[in-house]
Structures are given as C-alpha cells and as structure tokens.
Short mmCIF file of C-alpha atoms in Angstrom, two decimals:
data_model
loop_
_atom_site.label_atom_id
_atom_site.label_comp_id
_atom_site.label_asym_id
_atom_site.label_seq_id
_atom_site.Cartn_x
_atom_site.Cartn_y
_atom_site.Cartn_z
CA SER A 1 121.86 32.57 26.08
CA ARG A 2 120.33 34.47 23.33
CA GLY A 3 116.93 36.10 23.99
CA ARG A 4 114.36 37.69 21.82
CA ASN A 5 111.49 40.17 22.81
CA ASN A 6 108.31 41.21 21.24
CA ASP A 7 106.41 43.99 23.21
CA PHE A 8 102.97 45.53 22.04
CA SER A 9 101.95 48.33 24.44
CA LYS A 10 99.46 51.06 24.64
CA SER A 11 98.83 53.45 27.53
CA ASN A 12 96.59 56.53 28.62
CA THR A 13 98.45 59.35 30.33
CA PRO A 14 96.24 62.31 31.41
CA SER A 15 97.92 64.80 33.70
CA PHE A 16 96.93 68.25 35.47
CA ASN A 17 99.17 70.59 36.70
CA GLY A 18 98.87 74.29 38.26
CA ASN A 19 100.95 77.00 39.82
CA LEU A 20 100.39 80.10 41.67
CA ILE A 21 102.31 82.97 41.97
CA PHE A 22 102.33 85.87 44.66
CA ASN A 23 104.65 88.87 45.23
CA HIS A 24 104.34 91.76 47.52
CA LYS A 25 106.73 94.84 47.92
CA PHE A 26 106.42 96.65 50.97
CA GLN A 27 106.77 100.33 51.87
CA LYS A 28 110.29 99.82 53.03
CA ARG A 29 112.84 99.69 49.96
CA GLY A 30 114.29 96.11 49.32
CA ARG A 31 111.76 94.24 51.53
CA ASN A 32 110.08 91.61 49.48
CA LEU A 33 108.14 88.48 49.93
CA SER A 34 107.25 85.98 47.15
CA VAL A 35 105.49 82.80 47.49
CA ASN A 36 105.26 80.05 44.40
CA ILE A 37 102.67 77.21 44.92
CA THR A 38 102.83 74.19 42.45
CA GLY A 39 100.74 71.27 42.16
CA GLY A 40 99.89 68.14 39.91
CA TYR A 41 98.10 64.76 39.50
CA ASN A 42 99.02 62.49 36.95
CA THR A 43 97.74 58.96 36.14
CA THR A 44 99.02 56.23 33.51
CA ASP A 45 96.61 53.23 32.73
CA GLY A 46 98.33 50.83 30.24
CA GLU A 47 98.58 47.38 29.12
CA SER A 48 101.09 45.56 27.16
CA ASN A 49 101.81 42.05 25.76
CA LYS A 50 105.43 40.71 25.93
CA ASN A 51 106.71 37.47 24.33
CA ASN A 52 109.99 36.60 25.66
CA VAL A 53 112.02 33.34 24.14
CA THR A 54 115.43 32.77 25.67
CA LYS A 55 117.79 30.00 24.43
CA ASN A 56 120.19 28.80 26.78
CA TYR A 57 123.13 27.50 24.96
CA LEU A 58 124.66 24.57 26.94
CA LEU A 59 127.57 22.10 26.49
CA SER A 60 125.55 19.53 25.02
CA SER A 61 121.94 20.91 24.18
CA VAL A 62 120.09 24.09 23.43
CA ASP A 63 117.42 25.07 26.20
CA SER A 64 114.59 27.16 25.09
CA THR A 65 112.50 28.94 27.69
CA ILE A 66 109.07 30.99 26.25
CA LEU A 67 107.74 33.63 28.61
CA ARG A 68 104.08 35.13 27.49
CA GLN A 69 102.92 37.93 29.63
CA ASN A 70 100.09 40.19 29.82
CA VAL A 71 100.89 43.11 32.05
CA ASN A 72 98.32 45.53 32.97
CA THR A 73 99.36 48.80 34.96
CA ASN A 74 97.86 51.63 37.02
CA ASN A 75 100.22 54.13 38.12
CA GLN A 76 99.12 57.61 40.12
CA SER A 77 100.99 60.21 41.42
CA ASP A 78 100.37 63.73 43.18
CA ASN A 79 102.83 66.24 44.03
CA PHE A 80 102.71 69.52 45.87
CA ASN A 81 105.18 72.41 46.50
CA ILE A 82 105.31 75.68 48.16
CA ARG A 83 108.06 78.18 48.47
CA PHE A 84 108.58 81.67 50.47
CA ASN A 85 111.48 83.84 49.59
CA TYR A 86 111.64 86.75 52.01
CA SER A 87 114.34 89.30 51.58
CA GLU A 88 115.09 92.19 54.19
CA PRO A 89 117.64 95.05 53.55
CA ILE A 90 120.18 95.11 56.60
CA MET A 91 122.26 98.04 55.11
CA GLN A 92 122.77 99.57 51.95
CA GLY A 93 123.33 97.23 49.11
CA ARG A 94 123.05 94.28 51.25
CA TYR A 95 120.22 91.71 51.83
CA LEU A 96 119.15 88.95 53.84
CA ASP A 97 117.21 86.29 51.89
CA LEU A 98 115.18 83.75 53.87
CA ILE A 99 113.74 80.73 52.15
CA TYR A 100 111.57 77.89 52.96
CA SER A 101 110.01 75.50 50.95
CA TYR A 102 108.06 72.07 51.46
CA SER A 103 107.06 69.53 48.87
CA GLN A 104 105.29 66.25 49.24
CA SER A 105 104.65 63.66 46.38
CA TYR A 106 102.64 60.61 46.59
CA VAL A 107 103.13 57.68 44.08
CA ASN A 108 100.99 54.52 43.50
CA ASN A 109 102.01 51.95 41.37
CA ASP A 110 100.43 48.81 40.55
CA ARG A 111 101.68 45.90 37.99
CA ALA A 112 99.40 43.07 37.56
CA THR A 113 100.93 40.45 35.55
CA TYR A 114 99.22 37.04 33.76
CA VAL A 115 101.18 34.54 32.21
CA LEU A 116 99.58 32.61 29.58
CA ASP A 117 99.96 28.96 30.03
CA ALA A 118 100.29 26.07 27.20
CA LEU A 119 96.68 26.63 26.46
CA GLY A 120 96.75 30.31 26.23
CA ASN A 121 94.39 30.98 29.58
CA PRO A 122 96.02 33.93 31.70
CA VAL A 123 97.22 33.03 35.01
CA PHE A 124 97.89 35.72 37.73
CA SER A 125 101.90 35.74 38.63
CA ASN A 126 102.88 36.77 41.92
CA LEU A 127 106.42 36.48 41.21
CA LEU A 128 105.94 39.00 38.20
CA SER A 129 103.40 41.33 39.89
CA ASN A 130 104.23 44.22 41.93
CA ALA A 131 102.00 46.87 43.67
CA TYR A 132 103.51 49.45 45.86
CA GLU A 133 102.99 52.97 47.65
CA THR A 134 105.47 55.54 48.66
CA ASP A 135 105.18 59.15 50.16
CA PHE A 136 107.86 61.51 49.75
CA ILE A 137 108.32 64.60 52.11
CA ARG A 138 110.86 66.96 51.30
CA GLN A 139 111.57 70.44 53.15
CA ARG A 140 114.42 73.53 52.62
CA MET A 141 115.31 75.89 55.08
CA GLY A 142 118.03 78.34 53.94
CA ALA A 143 119.41 81.79 54.55
CA ASN A 144 121.70 83.84 52.01
CA ILE A 145 123.58 86.95 52.46
CA ARG A 146 123.12 89.13 49.17
CA THR A 147 125.53 92.09 48.11
CA THR A 148 125.19 94.58 45.27
CA ARG A 149 127.61 97.20 44.19
CA LYS A 150 128.18 99.23 41.02
CA LYS A 151 131.11 96.57 39.79
CA TYR A 152 130.11 93.55 41.45
CA ASN A 153 127.74 91.69 43.37
CA TYR A 154 127.73 88.30 45.32
CA THR A 155 125.66 85.98 47.08
CA PHE A 156 126.50 83.22 49.63
CA GLY A 157 124.44 81.07 52.15
CA ALA A 158 123.41 77.71 52.87
CA SER A 159 120.30 75.55 53.76
CA THR A 160 119.17 72.32 55.36
CA GLN A 161 117.07 69.91 53.71
CA PRO A 162 115.33 67.42 55.99
CA VAL A 163 113.85 64.40 53.73
CA TYR A 164 111.39 61.77 54.92
CA GLN A 165 110.40 58.80 52.64
CA ARG A 166 108.16 55.92 53.52
CA GLY A 167 106.77 53.13 51.55
CA TYR A 168 104.38 50.21 51.66
CA SER A 169 104.41 47.31 49.17
CA ILE A 170 100.69 46.13 48.62
CA THR A 171 101.88 42.85 46.99
CA LYS A 172 104.12 41.55 49.80
CA ASP A 173 101.60 43.11 52.48
CA SER A 174 104.87 44.81 54.32
CA ALA A 175 106.00 48.36 55.12
CA TYR A 176 109.42 49.54 54.44
CA THR A 177 111.41 51.09 57.30
CA PRO A 178 110.95 54.84 56.65
CA ILE A 179 114.14 56.91 55.57
CA LYS A 180 114.88 60.22 57.23
CA ARG A 181 117.99 62.30 56.03
CA LEU A 182 119.25 65.71 56.67
CA ASN A 183 121.22 67.18 54.13
CA LEU A 184 123.26 70.46 54.39
CA LEU A 185 123.61 72.41 51.05
CA PRO A 186 125.88 75.22 50.27
CA SER A 187 125.59 78.04 47.80
CA ALA A 188 127.58 80.85 46.62
CA ASN A 189 127.51 83.17 43.31
CA PHE A 190 129.72 86.15 42.38
CA ALA A 191 129.41 88.36 39.39
CA TYR A 192 131.88 91.41 38.34
CA ASN A 193 130.82 93.77 35.47
CA PHE A 194 134.34 94.98 34.19
CA THR A 195 132.18 97.23 31.77
CA ARG A 196 128.42 97.39 30.94
CA ASN A 197 129.30 94.67 28.18
CA LYS A 198 131.63 92.43 29.95
CA THR A 199 131.04 90.54 32.76
CA LEU A 200 132.73 87.54 34.79
CA ARG A 201 130.41 85.07 36.79
CA PHE A 202 131.22 82.26 39.31
CA PHE A 203 128.36 79.76 40.64
CA TYR A 204 128.45 77.32 42.90
CA ASN A 205 125.43 75.02 44.26
CA GLY A 206 124.90 71.70 46.22
CA ASN A 207 121.91 69.61 45.27
CA ALA A 208 120.68 66.42 47.03
CA ASN A 209 119.14 63.66 45.24
CA GLN A 210 116.92 60.76 46.77
CA PRO A 211 116.97 57.27 45.38
CA SER A 212 113.60 56.48 44.09
CA PHE A 213 111.03 53.76 45.55
CA SER A 214 111.79 51.45 42.75
CA GLN A 215 115.63 51.59 43.45
CA LEU A 216 115.07 50.84 47.19
CA GLN A 217 112.63 48.23 47.02
CA PRO A 218 114.05 44.85 47.37
CA VAL A 219 111.35 42.86 45.30
CA LYS A 220 113.04 41.06 42.06
CA ASP A 221 111.48 42.09 38.52
CA VAL A 222 112.02 39.06 36.08
CA SER A 223 109.86 39.85 33.60
CA ASN A 224 112.62 39.92 31.56
CA PRO A 225 114.48 36.84 32.13
CA GLN A 226 117.73 37.96 30.89
CA TYR A 227 117.58 41.38 32.31
CA GLN A 228 116.38 41.22 35.82
CA THR A 229 116.10 43.97 38.28
CA GLN A 230 116.07 44.74 42.06
CA GLY A 231 116.24 47.63 44.35
CA ASN A 232 118.66 47.95 47.41
CA PRO A 233 117.13 49.14 50.38
CA LEU A 234 120.51 50.57 51.77
CA LEU A 235 120.82 53.09 49.20
CA LYS A 236 121.73 56.64 50.46
CA PRO A 237 121.14 60.01 48.95
CA GLU A 238 123.64 61.37 46.33
CA LEU A 239 125.00 65.01 46.81
CA ALA A 240 126.07 66.80 43.90
CA HIS A 241 128.37 69.83 43.96
CA ILE A 242 128.11 72.05 40.73
CA PHE A 243 130.80 74.61 39.71
CA SER A 244 130.41 76.88 36.84
CA LEU A 245 132.58 79.96 35.45
CA SER A 246 131.80 82.02 32.42
CA PHE A 247 132.78 85.54 31.03
CA ASN A 248 130.73 87.20 28.26
CA ASN A 249 131.52 90.33 26.05
CA LEU A 250 128.84 91.82 23.75
CA ASN A 251 129.25 94.98 21.52
CA PHE A 252 125.67 95.99 20.91
CA LEU A 253 126.92 98.52 18.49
CA THR A 254 128.58 96.17 16.18
CA GLY A 255 126.77 92.84 17.20
CA GLN A 256 130.00 91.00 17.85
CA THR A 257 129.49 88.62 20.88
CA PHE A 258 131.78 86.19 22.58
CA PHE A 259 130.87 83.51 25.33
CA ILE A 260 133.28 81.48 27.06
CA GLY A 261 132.57 78.99 30.33
CA SER A 262 133.51 75.96 32.07
CA ASN A 263 131.71 73.48 34.35
CA PHE A 264 132.82 71.02 36.76
CA ASN A 265 130.47 68.65 38.84
CA PHE A 266 131.71 65.80 41.15
CA THR A 267 128.82 63.48 42.92
CA HIS A 268 129.17 62.13 46.51
CA ASN A 269 127.44 58.66 47.06
CA GLN A 270 126.52 58.54 43.60
CA ILE A 271 123.61 56.09 42.89
CA VAL A 272 125.02 53.53 40.12
CA ASN A 273 124.15 50.32 38.56
CA ASN A 274 125.53 47.16 39.77
CA THR A 275 125.44 44.57 37.12
CA LEU A 276 125.71 40.74 38.11
CA ARG A 277 125.83 37.60 36.34
CA VAL A 278 123.07 35.27 37.11
CA GLY A 279 123.82 31.51 36.51
CA ASN A 280 125.79 30.64 33.48
CA ASN A 281 123.58 31.50 30.67
CA GLY A 282 124.47 34.93 30.18
CA SER A 283 121.50 36.31 32.27
CA GLN A 284 122.19 39.53 34.19
CA LEU A 285 120.63 41.09 37.50
CA THR A 286 120.70 45.06 37.77
CA THR A 287 120.85 46.25 41.32
CA TYR A 288 121.98 49.60 42.65
CA ASP A 289 124.59 50.72 44.93
CA ASN A 290 126.67 54.09 46.08
CA VAL A 291 129.96 54.70 44.92
CA ASN A 292 132.27 57.95 45.08
CA GLY A 293 135.03 59.14 42.72
CA ALA A 294 132.59 60.30 39.58
CA TYR A 295 133.08 63.45 38.17
CA SER A 296 132.77 65.73 34.86
CA ALA A 297 134.57 68.70 33.42
CA SER A 298 133.42 70.84 30.48
CA GLY A 299 134.13 73.91 28.63
CA PHE A 300 132.41 75.88 25.99
CA TYR A 301 132.70 78.98 23.65
CA ASN A 302 130.45 81.12 21.08
CA PHE A 303 131.96 83.61 18.72
CA SER A 304 130.29 85.70 16.25
CA LYS A 305 131.47 88.31 14.24
CA PRO A 306 129.60 90.64 11.42
CA TRP A 307 130.92 93.12 9.12
CA LYS A 308 129.43 95.51 6.40
CA ASN A 309 126.41 96.54 8.38
CA ARG A 310 125.86 92.71 9.33
CA THR A 311 125.51 91.86 5.61
CA TYR A 312 128.01 89.07 6.43
CA ILE A 313 128.10 87.15 10.14
CA LEU A 314 130.77 84.48 10.96
CA SER A 315 130.16 82.34 13.93
CA PHE A 316 132.26 79.63 15.64
CA ASN A 317 131.39 77.60 18.52
CA GLY A 318 132.80 74.60 20.21
CA THR A 319 132.53 72.13 23.25
CA ALA A 320 134.85 69.94 25.08
CA ALA A 321 134.03 67.57 27.84
CA TYR A 322 135.34 64.76 30.10
CA ASN A 323 133.36 62.50 31.80
CA ASN A 324 134.86 60.16 34.49
CA ASN A 325 131.73 57.69 35.10
CA ILE A 326 131.58 54.64 37.33
CA THR A 327 129.33 51.64 37.17
CA LEU A 328 129.79 48.09 39.01
CA ILE A 329 130.28 44.81 37.16
CA ASP A 330 129.93 42.01 39.42
CA ASN A 331 130.55 44.18 42.30
CA ALA A 332 133.91 45.39 40.82
CA GLN A 333 134.27 49.10 39.67
CA ASN A 334 134.50 50.02 35.96
CA PHE A 335 135.55 53.38 35.18
CA ALA A 336 134.03 54.78 31.77
CA ARG A 337 135.97 57.71 30.80
CA THR A 338 134.47 59.71 28.14
CA LEU A 339 135.89 62.24 26.03
CA LEU A 340 133.67 64.63 24.13
CA PHE A 341 134.59 67.08 21.45
CA ALA A 342 132.36 69.27 19.06
CA GLN A 343 133.46 72.43 16.71
CA GLY A 344 131.04 74.39 14.55
CA ALA A 345 130.98 77.25 12.23
CA LYS A 346 128.46 79.23 10.18
CA MET A 347 128.51 81.72 7.53
CA GLU A 348 125.52 83.88 7.43
CA PHE A 349 124.63 86.32 4.23
CA ASN A 350 121.68 88.91 4.52
CA TRP A 351 120.93 91.06 1.50
CA LYS A 352 118.80 93.88 2.40
CA ASP A 353 115.46 92.75 3.43
CA TRP A 354 114.69 90.08 0.99
CA LEU A 355 117.38 87.48 1.05
CA GLU A 356 118.97 85.33 4.11
CA PHE A 357 121.39 82.51 3.31
CA ASP A 358 123.63 80.72 5.51
CA MET A 359 125.72 77.50 5.66
CA GLY A 360 127.28 75.57 8.30
CA GLY A 361 129.22 72.50 9.70
CA ARG A 362 129.76 70.97 12.92
CA TYR A 363 132.02 67.68 13.77
CA GLY A 364 132.01 65.67 16.88
CA VAL A 365 133.63 63.00 18.56
CA ASN A 366 133.04 60.47 21.08
CA ARG A 367 135.48 58.23 22.96
CA THR A 368 134.92 56.08 25.89
CA THR A 369 137.55 53.74 27.15
CA TYR A 370 137.10 51.24 30.20
CA THR A 371 138.91 50.25 33.20
CA LEU A 372 137.69 46.55 33.46
CA SER A 373 139.38 44.30 30.86
CA GLY A 374 137.03 42.73 28.31
CA GLN A 375 134.73 46.12 27.86
CA PRO A 376 135.23 47.18 24.24
CA ASN A 377 136.29 50.99 23.84
CA VAL A 378 133.91 53.30 21.92
CA ASN A 379 134.78 55.50 19.24
CA TYR A 380 131.97 57.35 17.80
CA HIS A 381 132.17 60.50 15.08
CA SER A 382 129.56 62.31 13.62
CA TRP A 383 129.39 65.44 11.02
CA THR A 384 126.28 67.50 10.42
CA LEU A 385 126.31 69.68 7.56
CA THR A 386 123.52 72.73 7.61
CA ASN A 387 121.88 75.29 5.11
CA ASN A 388 119.02 77.44 5.50
CA SER A 389 117.58 80.27 3.49
CA ARG A 390 114.44 82.77 3.29
CA VAL A 391 113.67 84.30 0.16
CA ASP A 392 111.12 87.02 -0.51
CA ILE A 393 109.58 86.85 -3.99
CA PRO A 394 107.70 89.79 -5.76
CA GLY A 395 103.85 89.37 -5.08
CA GLY A 396 103.99 88.86 -1.51
CA TRP A 397 105.39 85.03 -1.61
CA VAL A 398 107.99 84.00 0.65
CA PHE A 399 110.09 80.65 0.57
CA ARG A 400 111.94 78.95 3.08
CA HIS A 401 114.03 76.13 3.54
CA ASP A 402 116.39 73.93 6.07
CA ILE A 403 118.46 71.10 5.33
CA GLU A 404 120.64 69.13 7.65
CA TYR A 405 122.97 66.10 6.15
CA ILE A 406 124.22 64.09 9.17
CA ILE A 407 126.96 61.65 8.64
CA ASN A 408 127.59 58.88 11.34
CA ARG A 409 130.81 56.76 11.76
CA GLY A 410 131.42 54.06 14.71
CA LEU A 411 127.98 52.68 15.14
CA SER A 412 126.94 49.27 14.19
CA SER A 413 126.49 48.63 10.66
CA SER A 414 122.49 48.33 11.12
CA VAL A 415 122.18 51.90 12.46
CA ASN A 416 125.54 53.46 11.11
CA GLN A 417 123.88 55.39 8.14
CA ASN A 418 123.54 58.96 6.77
CA ILE A 419 120.63 61.05 7.15
CA ALA A 420 119.35 63.99 5.10
CA LEU A 421 116.57 66.23 6.59
CA LEU A 422 114.78 68.58 4.39
CA ASN A 423 111.88 70.89 5.22
CA ALA A 424 110.26 73.85 3.26
CA ASN A 425 107.44 76.07 2.86
CA PHE A 426 105.99 78.63 0.78
CA GLU A 427 103.91 81.51 2.49
CA LYS A 428 101.70 84.15 0.56
CA THR A 429 100.38 87.28 2.55
CA LEU A 430 96.91 88.17 1.83
CA PHE A 431 94.51 91.27 1.90
CA LYS A 432 95.09 94.82 1.94
CA LYS A 433 96.01 95.05 5.50
CA LYS A 434 98.27 91.92 5.18
CA ASN A 435 96.64 90.39 8.09
CA GLY A 436 96.18 86.84 6.43
CA ILE A 437 98.87 84.32 5.72
CA PHE A 438 98.35 81.26 3.40
CA ARG A 439 101.24 78.75 4.19
CA ILE A 440 102.08 75.38 2.39
CA SER A 441 104.65 73.32 4.32
CA GLY A 442 106.44 70.22 3.75
CA PHE A 443 108.47 68.47 6.71
CA ASP A 444 110.81 65.52 6.07
CA ILE A 445 110.58 65.80 2.62
CA LEU A 446 113.26 63.20 1.57
CA ASN A 447 111.48 60.79 4.15
CA GLN A 448 114.72 59.73 6.21
CA ASN A 449 113.77 61.35 9.79
CA LYS A 450 115.32 58.86 12.18
CA ALA A 451 116.93 59.45 15.45
CA ILE A 452 120.20 57.64 16.07
CA ALA A 453 122.13 57.42 19.43
CA ARG A 454 124.55 55.38 21.30
CA THR A 455 123.99 54.55 24.73
CA VAL A 456 126.68 53.05 27.27
CA ASN A 457 125.77 51.53 30.74
CA GLY A 458 127.85 49.25 32.53
CA ASN A 459 128.52 46.55 29.97
CA ASN A 460 125.93 47.19 27.61
CA ILE A 461 126.57 49.23 24.40
CA VAL A 462 123.34 49.90 22.68
CA ASP A 463 122.98 51.75 19.29
CA THR A 464 119.33 52.97 18.70
CA ARG A 465 117.75 54.17 15.60
CA VAL A 466 114.03 55.38 15.97
CA ASN A 467 111.85 56.07 13.00
CA ARG A 468 110.09 59.36 14.00
CA LEU A 469 107.23 61.14 12.30
CA THR A 470 108.36 61.08 8.45
CA ARG A 471 107.50 62.81 5.54
CA TYR A 472 103.89 65.15 5.81
CA PHE A 473 102.72 68.39 4.32
CA MET A 474 100.72 71.03 5.90
CA MET A 475 98.49 73.61 4.63
CA THR A 476 97.99 76.66 7.11
CA PHE A 477 95.81 79.75 7.05
CA ILE A 478 96.38 82.43 9.65
CA TYR A 479 94.29 85.38 10.00
CA ARG A 480 95.06 88.37 12.17
CA PHE A 481 92.31 90.74 14.08
CA ASN A 482 93.82 93.96 14.87
CA LYS A 483 92.16 96.61 17.07
CA TYR A 484 93.97 100.00 17.16
CA LYS A 485 93.38 102.71 19.69
CA GLY A 486 94.59 105.93 19.33
CA GLN A 487 95.91 107.96 16.17
CA GLN A 488 99.43 106.25 16.46
CA PRO A 489 99.81 102.52 17.13
CA SER A 490 102.49 101.39 19.52
CA SER A 491 104.67 98.65 19.86
CA ASN A 492 103.62 97.59 23.30
CA MET A 493 100.45 95.25 22.31
CA GLY A 494 97.23 95.60 24.44
CA GLY A 495 98.62 98.74 26.13
CA PRO A 496 97.10 102.40 26.03
CA GLY A 497 97.18 103.75 22.52
CA GLY A 498 98.60 100.43 21.18
CA GLN A 499 97.67 97.44 19.18
CA GLN A 500 95.84 94.11 20.33
CA MET A 501 96.37 91.27 18.11
CA ARG A 502 94.44 87.54 17.77
CA ASP A 503 95.96 85.11 15.34
CA VAL A 504 93.10 82.53 14.09
CA ARG A 505 94.63 79.45 12.33
CA PHE A 506 92.93 76.73 10.25
#
C-alpha cells in the first residue's frame, strides 16, 4: 500500500509552573533540612484537519481509501512534587542523609474525531475518538551515607520507590486495573582529588521509568490506517542502571584543560515498540513490550592548550559511542547496533583587546546495522566547518560574525544537501558613560536555515528536513541605568558599595 497524509493543525498551550525552596541550617554543625516544592498546570486545546489517502495494490486492481477527519483535542494535566532532604552528622566527616519525596500527576486527555461523509458533513466516530484520565502517584524514601575527607569523598545508599497508577477510559466507560509497583534504586558516587586541579569521579545511579497511560491503554488508534497504534496493559516499568567515570585536569595558571570520561547504561525491562504487519496491504500496528539486552557505552575527551599569554588556543574534542538497541518486528527481536564517532578541532587567535578570530571543523559518522534480514543498514556522515570573529573598530563600533557550513552524506536525495548558516551584527556604544548600545543584527543571512536529521525506529528510517525561522534582521537599543553607592564601585552588583544595573531594551 501507499499513503498520503495532509495535516493542518492549530493549538493553544498555556502553562503555569511554580517552585519554592526552603533551607534551614541548625545550630549543630552539618545538620541541615531542605524542602523543595514544585507544581504546575498545563492545558492544550487544538484542532486539526487530516486527509489520508491509502492505495492498496492488489493482484488485479488498485483499491483507494479516503479518510477525512476533523480532530478536536482538549488535554489537561497538573503535577505536584515535594522533596525533603535531611542531613545529620554521625561522626567527623561522615553524615547520614535521609530523603523523602512525593509526587502526583493527573492527566485528562480528550480527543473527539469527526469523519466527513460523502457530502462533507461531520459524523462523530467512536472508533477514532478517545478520552481517558489517569492519576500517577510516586514516592521515594531513601538513606545515604556521605563521607568527606581531604583527598576523597564518597556516598552510597539506596531508596525505595512505591508507585501507584490508575486510569479510567471515559470513551469505553471502564476503569483499568490499578498498577502498584515497588522499585529498589541503589546509588553510589566517589571522588578522589589527586591535587587541587586533578580529580577522578565515579557515579552510579538506578532510575525507574513507568510506562505512560497511552502505552498501557488497550485501545487501537486507527486515525492513520497505515500506521496504527495500541497500548499494552501488561507492560512493566523499566529500570535503568547508569554508570559514569570521569577525570579532569585544570591548570588555572596556564589555562590548559583536559577532560576525559566514559558512560555505560543498561536497562532492565526496557519498553520498546513492537511493529506488527496488518493484512497484506503494507499497513502496520505498533504496540509496546518489555525486553532485556539493550545497553549503550560512550566516551569523550576535551583538550585545550593556550600559549603566548593565551594569544593562541588550540582545542581538540571527540566522542565515541556504541548503542545496542532492541525493537520488535512481528514479535521477533531486531538488534540495532549503532556506532557513533565524532572528532573536532578549533584554533583561536586573540590579539590584544580588539580582535578575536577562530576556525574549526568537526567530522561525524553514524553507522547502524540490523540483525533481522531485509533491514537496510545506515551509513551517515557529516562535516561541519565553523568560523567566528569579533573586531573592535575605532569610533566605538564592534563587528561580530559566525558562519557554519554543514555537509551531509548518506541521507536520502531529497534532504542530502549542504547548508551554510551566517549570522552577523554591528553594534555601537553610545553616550559619555557608554551605557547605551545600538545594534543591527542579521540572522541566517544566506537563507538556508534547515534542520536535517535521520531517525531509525524499528523497520522505519525517516530522513527529515525542517525549514526553521529563516532570514531576518533585528535592530536593538539597550540603555543601562547605573546607580553607584560609595566612592568605589564594586564588582558585586547590588551589594553595599556596589553597583545596581538595569537594562532597557527596545
């Protein structure tokens, strides 16, 4: 089968969020209590018109199906979270940290779908409509032992996470069996200071992720006949194990820096897509299942070397990663093994106080192979060349520019193109106190701003090219109101004897 989808949509999404932090230090040294409260309310009202044309190629004929839909959505959600942290010194350099958190989120989703008949009249569709509400309560109770020494410090502990999730389908007038889980989450970290500038760090943490209600709800969504979806009420939560190791060496006198690190993650009961063929016309149904065996490993480094009083700075950085992801195709495991590699370099030149100039480049490769036969392998390359500058011109003028040239190879012909992004601005300092700035800026001057990406999911490889906000120009005026107290301004703005500054922009 072959399908074409045209979708026009509009939505309104107001949201309100708040955060309150309280901290109290007791008279006993090291005893501390902190409370963090967050909350929010979000709502989305939208309307979309969808036209789907599906052509089914049979042995002796072509059957076309036209589905025209008007979809109204009204989604609401609110969340509340409170977290308590209490620290108690139990001996010199050792503390007991007690943690408790409570979070609750409520979601109400309502999608009303009307199908247009042959005369263009809207008819409500029970099959394509869906309304449900879900309540998700999660608690976390834990204890850590934290030890601090002159050369090293470490923390280890564990926490329990009771989870309660319930849902109700308004469309089907039925409540789903509440889900109750108890997750055990260990944690540990260690840091060793060789010197003041050299540190080795190790980190481990466990994190449990619950399936969303849409992944649990056993209601089939056929709004797109070619790509249908349906939840699985038997899903289990996934438990991720995260390991991290890093080393850094900073020389504050010369400015030389060196970072190196690695990460390793694996997930137990990972939630993945299960793509099932529907009929013989090429349509597919995506549902969800739990699998084991997925993991990822990565490493990175960054090195920067200045010389001649930081007039020249040479920097190198690189990353490498290997991901072993799993998807299901017709209930058969398909391992997607991805190798990512990127290497970059940059040269900076700084002359006195009036010139900054740098040039750099970065190469990246993405290779993915699949274990199931018939799945095409992926080999995607990209080069990125960059150049930035700042020049102070006599008379109080400053010129800045940044240009990025991106070369893509290995994508489909429709998106496999090169992109040049150029931004520049002139600015002028005004007035005797130099508290005014007039700036003229140009963004995407060459009018080529596009986002290009490749997404691999199951048996789908999608190359996307999105036209972003393209070429535009902006004029800006900034005026700074400065108030000085005392004889000598301080760098601590707003403090006693310091400086208060307010910007007004037009």
